[in-house]
Short mmCIF file of C-alpha atoms in Angstrom, two decimals:
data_model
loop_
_atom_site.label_atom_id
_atom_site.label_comp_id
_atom_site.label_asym_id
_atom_site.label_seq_id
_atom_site.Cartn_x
_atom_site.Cartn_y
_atom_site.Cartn_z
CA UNK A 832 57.16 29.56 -85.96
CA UNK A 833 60.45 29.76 -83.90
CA UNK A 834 61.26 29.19 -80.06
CA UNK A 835 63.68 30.61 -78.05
CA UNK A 836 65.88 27.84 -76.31
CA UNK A 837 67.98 28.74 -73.01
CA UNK A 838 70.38 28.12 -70.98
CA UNK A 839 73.92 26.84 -71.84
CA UNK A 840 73.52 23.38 -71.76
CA UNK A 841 70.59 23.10 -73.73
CA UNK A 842 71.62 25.98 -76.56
CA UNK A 843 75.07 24.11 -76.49
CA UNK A 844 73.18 20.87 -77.18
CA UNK A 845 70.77 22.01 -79.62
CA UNK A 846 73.63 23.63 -81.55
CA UNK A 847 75.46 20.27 -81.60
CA UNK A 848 72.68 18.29 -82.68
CA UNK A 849 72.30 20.39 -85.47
CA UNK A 850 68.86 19.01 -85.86
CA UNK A 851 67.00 22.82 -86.15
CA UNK A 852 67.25 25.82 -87.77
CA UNK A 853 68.95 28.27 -86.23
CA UNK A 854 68.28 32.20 -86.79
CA UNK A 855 70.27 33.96 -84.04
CA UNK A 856 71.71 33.69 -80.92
CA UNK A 857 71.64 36.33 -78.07
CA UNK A 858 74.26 37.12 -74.92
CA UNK A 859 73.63 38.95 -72.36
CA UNK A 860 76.06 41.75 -71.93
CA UNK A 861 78.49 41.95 -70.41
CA UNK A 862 78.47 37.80 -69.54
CA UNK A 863 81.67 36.72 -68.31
CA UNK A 864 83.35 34.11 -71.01
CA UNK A 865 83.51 29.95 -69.72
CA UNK A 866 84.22 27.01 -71.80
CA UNK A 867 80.98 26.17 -72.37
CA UNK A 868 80.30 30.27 -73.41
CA UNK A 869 83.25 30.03 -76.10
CA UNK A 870 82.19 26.48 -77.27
CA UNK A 871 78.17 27.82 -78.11
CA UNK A 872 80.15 30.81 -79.73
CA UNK A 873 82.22 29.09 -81.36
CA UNK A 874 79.48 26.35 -82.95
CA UNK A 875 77.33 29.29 -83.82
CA UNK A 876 79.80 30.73 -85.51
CA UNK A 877 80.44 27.70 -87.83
CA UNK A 878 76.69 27.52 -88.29
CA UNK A 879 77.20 31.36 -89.80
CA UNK A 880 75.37 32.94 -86.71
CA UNK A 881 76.95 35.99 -85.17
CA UNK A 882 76.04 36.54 -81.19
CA UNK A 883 74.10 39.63 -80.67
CA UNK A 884 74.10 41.41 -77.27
CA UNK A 885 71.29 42.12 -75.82
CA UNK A 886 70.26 43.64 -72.36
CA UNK A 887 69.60 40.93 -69.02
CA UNK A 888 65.72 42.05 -69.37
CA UNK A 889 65.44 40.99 -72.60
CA UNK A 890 66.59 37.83 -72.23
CA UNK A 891 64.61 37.57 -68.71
CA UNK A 892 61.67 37.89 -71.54
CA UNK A 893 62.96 34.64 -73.07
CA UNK A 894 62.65 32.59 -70.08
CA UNK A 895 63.93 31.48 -66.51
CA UNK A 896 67.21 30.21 -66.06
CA UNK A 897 68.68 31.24 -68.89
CA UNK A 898 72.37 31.73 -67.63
CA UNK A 899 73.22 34.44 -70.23
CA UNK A 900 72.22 32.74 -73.69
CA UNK A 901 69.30 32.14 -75.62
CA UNK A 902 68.71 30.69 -79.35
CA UNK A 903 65.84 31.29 -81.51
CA UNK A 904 65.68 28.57 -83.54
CA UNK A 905 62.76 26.65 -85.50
CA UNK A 906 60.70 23.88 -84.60
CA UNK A 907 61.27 20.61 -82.96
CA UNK A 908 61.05 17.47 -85.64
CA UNK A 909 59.30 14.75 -84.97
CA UNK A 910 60.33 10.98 -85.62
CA UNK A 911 58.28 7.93 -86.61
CA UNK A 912 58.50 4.65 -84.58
CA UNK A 913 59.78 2.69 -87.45
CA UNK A 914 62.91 5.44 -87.39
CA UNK A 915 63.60 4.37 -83.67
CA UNK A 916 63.21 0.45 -84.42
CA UNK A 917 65.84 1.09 -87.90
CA UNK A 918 68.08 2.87 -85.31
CA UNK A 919 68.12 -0.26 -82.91
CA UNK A 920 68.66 -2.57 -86.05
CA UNK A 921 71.45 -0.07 -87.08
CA UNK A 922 72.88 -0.15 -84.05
CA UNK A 923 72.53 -4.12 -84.04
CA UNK A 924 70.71 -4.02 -80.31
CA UNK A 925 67.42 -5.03 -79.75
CA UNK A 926 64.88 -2.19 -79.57
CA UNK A 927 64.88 -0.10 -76.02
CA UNK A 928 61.97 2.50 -76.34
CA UNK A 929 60.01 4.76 -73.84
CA UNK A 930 56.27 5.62 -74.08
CA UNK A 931 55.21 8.38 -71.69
CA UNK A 932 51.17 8.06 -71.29
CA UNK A 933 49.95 12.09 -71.00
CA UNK A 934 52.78 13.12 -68.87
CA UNK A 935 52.03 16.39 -68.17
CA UNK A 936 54.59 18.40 -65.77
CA UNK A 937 57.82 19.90 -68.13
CA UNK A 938 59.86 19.32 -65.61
CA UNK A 939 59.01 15.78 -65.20
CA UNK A 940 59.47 15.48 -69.02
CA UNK A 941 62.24 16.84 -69.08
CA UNK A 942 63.71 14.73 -66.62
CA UNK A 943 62.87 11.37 -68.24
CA UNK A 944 64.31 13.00 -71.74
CA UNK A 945 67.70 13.36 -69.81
CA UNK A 946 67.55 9.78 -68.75
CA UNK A 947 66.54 8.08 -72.08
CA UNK A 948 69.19 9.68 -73.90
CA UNK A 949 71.89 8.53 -71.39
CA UNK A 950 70.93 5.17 -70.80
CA UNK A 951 70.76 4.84 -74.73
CA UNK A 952 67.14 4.70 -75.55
CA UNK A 953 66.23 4.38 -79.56
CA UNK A 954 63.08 6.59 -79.31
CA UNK A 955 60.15 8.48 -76.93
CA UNK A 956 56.49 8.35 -77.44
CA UNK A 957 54.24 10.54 -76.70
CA UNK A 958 50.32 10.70 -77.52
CA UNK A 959 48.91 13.17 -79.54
CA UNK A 960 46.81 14.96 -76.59
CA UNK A 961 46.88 15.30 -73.05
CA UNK A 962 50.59 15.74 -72.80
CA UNK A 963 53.18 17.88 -72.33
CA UNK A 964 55.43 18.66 -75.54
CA UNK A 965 58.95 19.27 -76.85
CA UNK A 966 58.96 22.62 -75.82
CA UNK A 967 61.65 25.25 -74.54
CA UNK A 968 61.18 24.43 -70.96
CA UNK A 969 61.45 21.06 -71.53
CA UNK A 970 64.99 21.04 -73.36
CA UNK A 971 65.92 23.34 -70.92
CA UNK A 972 64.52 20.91 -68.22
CA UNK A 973 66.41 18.26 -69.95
CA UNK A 974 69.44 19.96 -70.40
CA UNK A 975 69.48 19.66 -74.27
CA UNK A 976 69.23 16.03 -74.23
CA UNK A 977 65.54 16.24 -76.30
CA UNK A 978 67.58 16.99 -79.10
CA UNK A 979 69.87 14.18 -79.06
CA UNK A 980 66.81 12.02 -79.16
CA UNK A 981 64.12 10.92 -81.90
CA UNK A 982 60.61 11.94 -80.11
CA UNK A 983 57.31 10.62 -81.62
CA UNK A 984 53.76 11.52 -81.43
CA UNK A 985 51.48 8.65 -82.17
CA UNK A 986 48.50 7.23 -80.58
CA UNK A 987 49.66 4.91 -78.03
CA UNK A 988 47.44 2.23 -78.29
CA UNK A 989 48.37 1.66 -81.94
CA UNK A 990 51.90 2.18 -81.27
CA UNK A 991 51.72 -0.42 -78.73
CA UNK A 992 50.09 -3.02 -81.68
CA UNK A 993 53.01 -1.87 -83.75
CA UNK A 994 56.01 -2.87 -80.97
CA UNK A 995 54.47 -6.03 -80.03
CA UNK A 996 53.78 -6.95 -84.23
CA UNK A 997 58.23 -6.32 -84.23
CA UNK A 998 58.67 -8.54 -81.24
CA UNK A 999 59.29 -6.15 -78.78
CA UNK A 1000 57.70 -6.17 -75.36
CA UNK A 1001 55.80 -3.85 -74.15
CA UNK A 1002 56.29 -3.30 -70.08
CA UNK A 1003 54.04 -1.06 -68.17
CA UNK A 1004 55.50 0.57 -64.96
CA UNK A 1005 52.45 0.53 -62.12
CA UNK A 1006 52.17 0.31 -58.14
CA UNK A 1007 49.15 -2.08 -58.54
CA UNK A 1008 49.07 -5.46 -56.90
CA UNK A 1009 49.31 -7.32 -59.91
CA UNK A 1010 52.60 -5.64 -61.27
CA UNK A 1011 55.80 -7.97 -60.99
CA UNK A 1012 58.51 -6.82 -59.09
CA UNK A 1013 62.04 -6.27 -61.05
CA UNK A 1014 63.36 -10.02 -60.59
CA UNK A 1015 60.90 -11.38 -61.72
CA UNK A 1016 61.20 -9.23 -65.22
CA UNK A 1017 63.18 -9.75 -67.97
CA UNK A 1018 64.32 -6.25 -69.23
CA UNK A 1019 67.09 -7.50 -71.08
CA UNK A 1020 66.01 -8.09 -74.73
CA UNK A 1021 63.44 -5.99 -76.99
CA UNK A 1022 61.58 -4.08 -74.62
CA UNK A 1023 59.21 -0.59 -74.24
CA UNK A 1024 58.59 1.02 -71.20
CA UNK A 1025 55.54 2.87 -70.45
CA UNK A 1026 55.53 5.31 -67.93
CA UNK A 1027 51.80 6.66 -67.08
CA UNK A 1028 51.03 10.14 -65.77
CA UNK A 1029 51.50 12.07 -62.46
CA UNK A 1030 48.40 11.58 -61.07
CA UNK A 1031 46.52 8.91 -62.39
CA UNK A 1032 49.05 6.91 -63.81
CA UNK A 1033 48.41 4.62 -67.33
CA UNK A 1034 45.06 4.95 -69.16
CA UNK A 1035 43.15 1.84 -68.99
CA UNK A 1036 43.57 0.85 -72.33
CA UNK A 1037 47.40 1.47 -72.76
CA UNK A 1038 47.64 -0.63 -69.48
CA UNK A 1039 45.37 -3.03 -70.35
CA UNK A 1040 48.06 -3.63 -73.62
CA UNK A 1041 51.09 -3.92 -71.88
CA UNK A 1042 52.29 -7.36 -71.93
CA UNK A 1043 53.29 -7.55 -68.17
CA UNK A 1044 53.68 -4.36 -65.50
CA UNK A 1045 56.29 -3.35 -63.34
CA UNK A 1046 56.65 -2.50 -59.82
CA UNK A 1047 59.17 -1.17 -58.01
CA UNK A 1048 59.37 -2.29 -54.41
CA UNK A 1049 58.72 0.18 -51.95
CA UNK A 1050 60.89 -0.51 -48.42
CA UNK A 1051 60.74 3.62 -46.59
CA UNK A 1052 57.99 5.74 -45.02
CA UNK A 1053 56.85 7.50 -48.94
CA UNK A 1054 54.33 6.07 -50.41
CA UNK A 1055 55.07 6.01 -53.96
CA UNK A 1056 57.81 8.16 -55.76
CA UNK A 1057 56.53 10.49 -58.88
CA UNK A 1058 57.04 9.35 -62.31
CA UNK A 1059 60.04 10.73 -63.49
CA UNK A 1060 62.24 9.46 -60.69
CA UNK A 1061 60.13 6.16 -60.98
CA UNK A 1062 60.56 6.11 -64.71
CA UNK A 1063 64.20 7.08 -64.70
CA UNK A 1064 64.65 3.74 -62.41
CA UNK A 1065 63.11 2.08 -64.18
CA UNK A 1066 64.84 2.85 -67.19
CA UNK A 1067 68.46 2.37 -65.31
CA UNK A 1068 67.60 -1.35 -64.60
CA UNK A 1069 67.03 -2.05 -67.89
CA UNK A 1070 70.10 -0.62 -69.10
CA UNK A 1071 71.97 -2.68 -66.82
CA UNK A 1072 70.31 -5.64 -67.60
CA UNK A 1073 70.40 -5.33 -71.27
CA UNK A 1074 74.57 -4.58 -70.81
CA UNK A 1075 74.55 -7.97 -68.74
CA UNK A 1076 73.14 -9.70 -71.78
#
């Protein structure tokens, strides 16, 4: 099966990564050459794929926002969590990991993709149902950073058993009473984050496994903030405790 990613950050990114296979790469004609344009072209090209031009409506076929370029290439690869915790140990930092419980908007995805991979997170985890997936919109949403990144599907309950058997601990973000606000965390040393879903936030049993929850404090007029800004917060506080360490 192969997908069609687009737009030029995310077809630049994929093509760097070099994680995929690629099969061929479409321009619209008549698109006016950038940087970024000659540097896809030019990493195609060392992958042996020539740009074909193709009509606008074609690639409007492909999907929204696609500035010009799409790549068909073939699908996204999984990790395991014990590839993630050999990164951290190759890396010599202690494990940073996200688990996203049935997250469900691409966008919001996306988004938190984006985030991880700046802030220097060793893996993602998703559950096997309920969720939304590597898929086009989503590297598109997170402008090629998805494939930068090692991305797991595993049952998060089990995966949760697995981090806390390594030593890592396992922080829940919620807006519940009994959540701890950031000063009172430590987010400095071998930590996951969970971040639950739009609506209803973590299962009950993944929250019920965290070791301690997190909540950020609320001081305007909105009542909560949706998860990926919450989660991508979150995630920035830890990075800047872990580079105070």
């Amino acid at each position: 099966m192969a997908d069609w990613i687009y737009g030029r950050n995310a077809v630049y990114e994929c093509l760097r990564a070099g994680r995929r296979a690629f099969k061929q790469l479409w321009l619209a004609e008549g698109l006016q050459a950038d940087e970024r344009l000659d540097e896809i072209v030019a990493l195609a090209r060392k992958c042996q794929i020539a740009p074909k031009p193709v009509k606008k409506p074609e690639l409007n076929r492909v999907g929204e926002n696609h500035q010009g370029v799409a790549l068909q290439v073939g699908d996204y690869v999984y990790s395991e969590v014990d590839a993630m915790l050999a990164q951290a140990r190759k890396r010599g930092e202690a494990p940073f990991l996200l688990l996203l419980d049935t997250l469900q908007d691409p966008q919001n995805l996306g988004t938190l993709l984006r985030t991880a991979e700046v802030v220097g997170v060793h893996g993602v985890v998703l559950p096997h149902r309920r969720t939304a997936t590597v898929t086009p919109a989503v590297v598109n949403a997170s402008s090629g950073a998805s494939e930068h990144l090692l991305i797991s599907q595993a049952n998060l309950a089990q995966t949760i058993d697995q981090l806390k058997a390594a030593d890592v601990w396992v922080i829940g973000l919620d807006a519940g009473a009994d959540a701890q606000p950031p000063e009172r965390v430590r987010l400095d040393g071998a930590i996951a984050l969970v971040v639950g879903s739009e609506g209803e936030g973590m299962r009950r049993l993944v929250r019920e496994s965290c070791d301690l929850l997190l909540r950020l404090p609320m001081r305007g007029q909105v009542a909560s903030l949706n998860a990926a800004v919450a989660g991508s917060i979150a995630l920035f506080l830890a990075a800047q405790a872990r580079r105070a360490d």
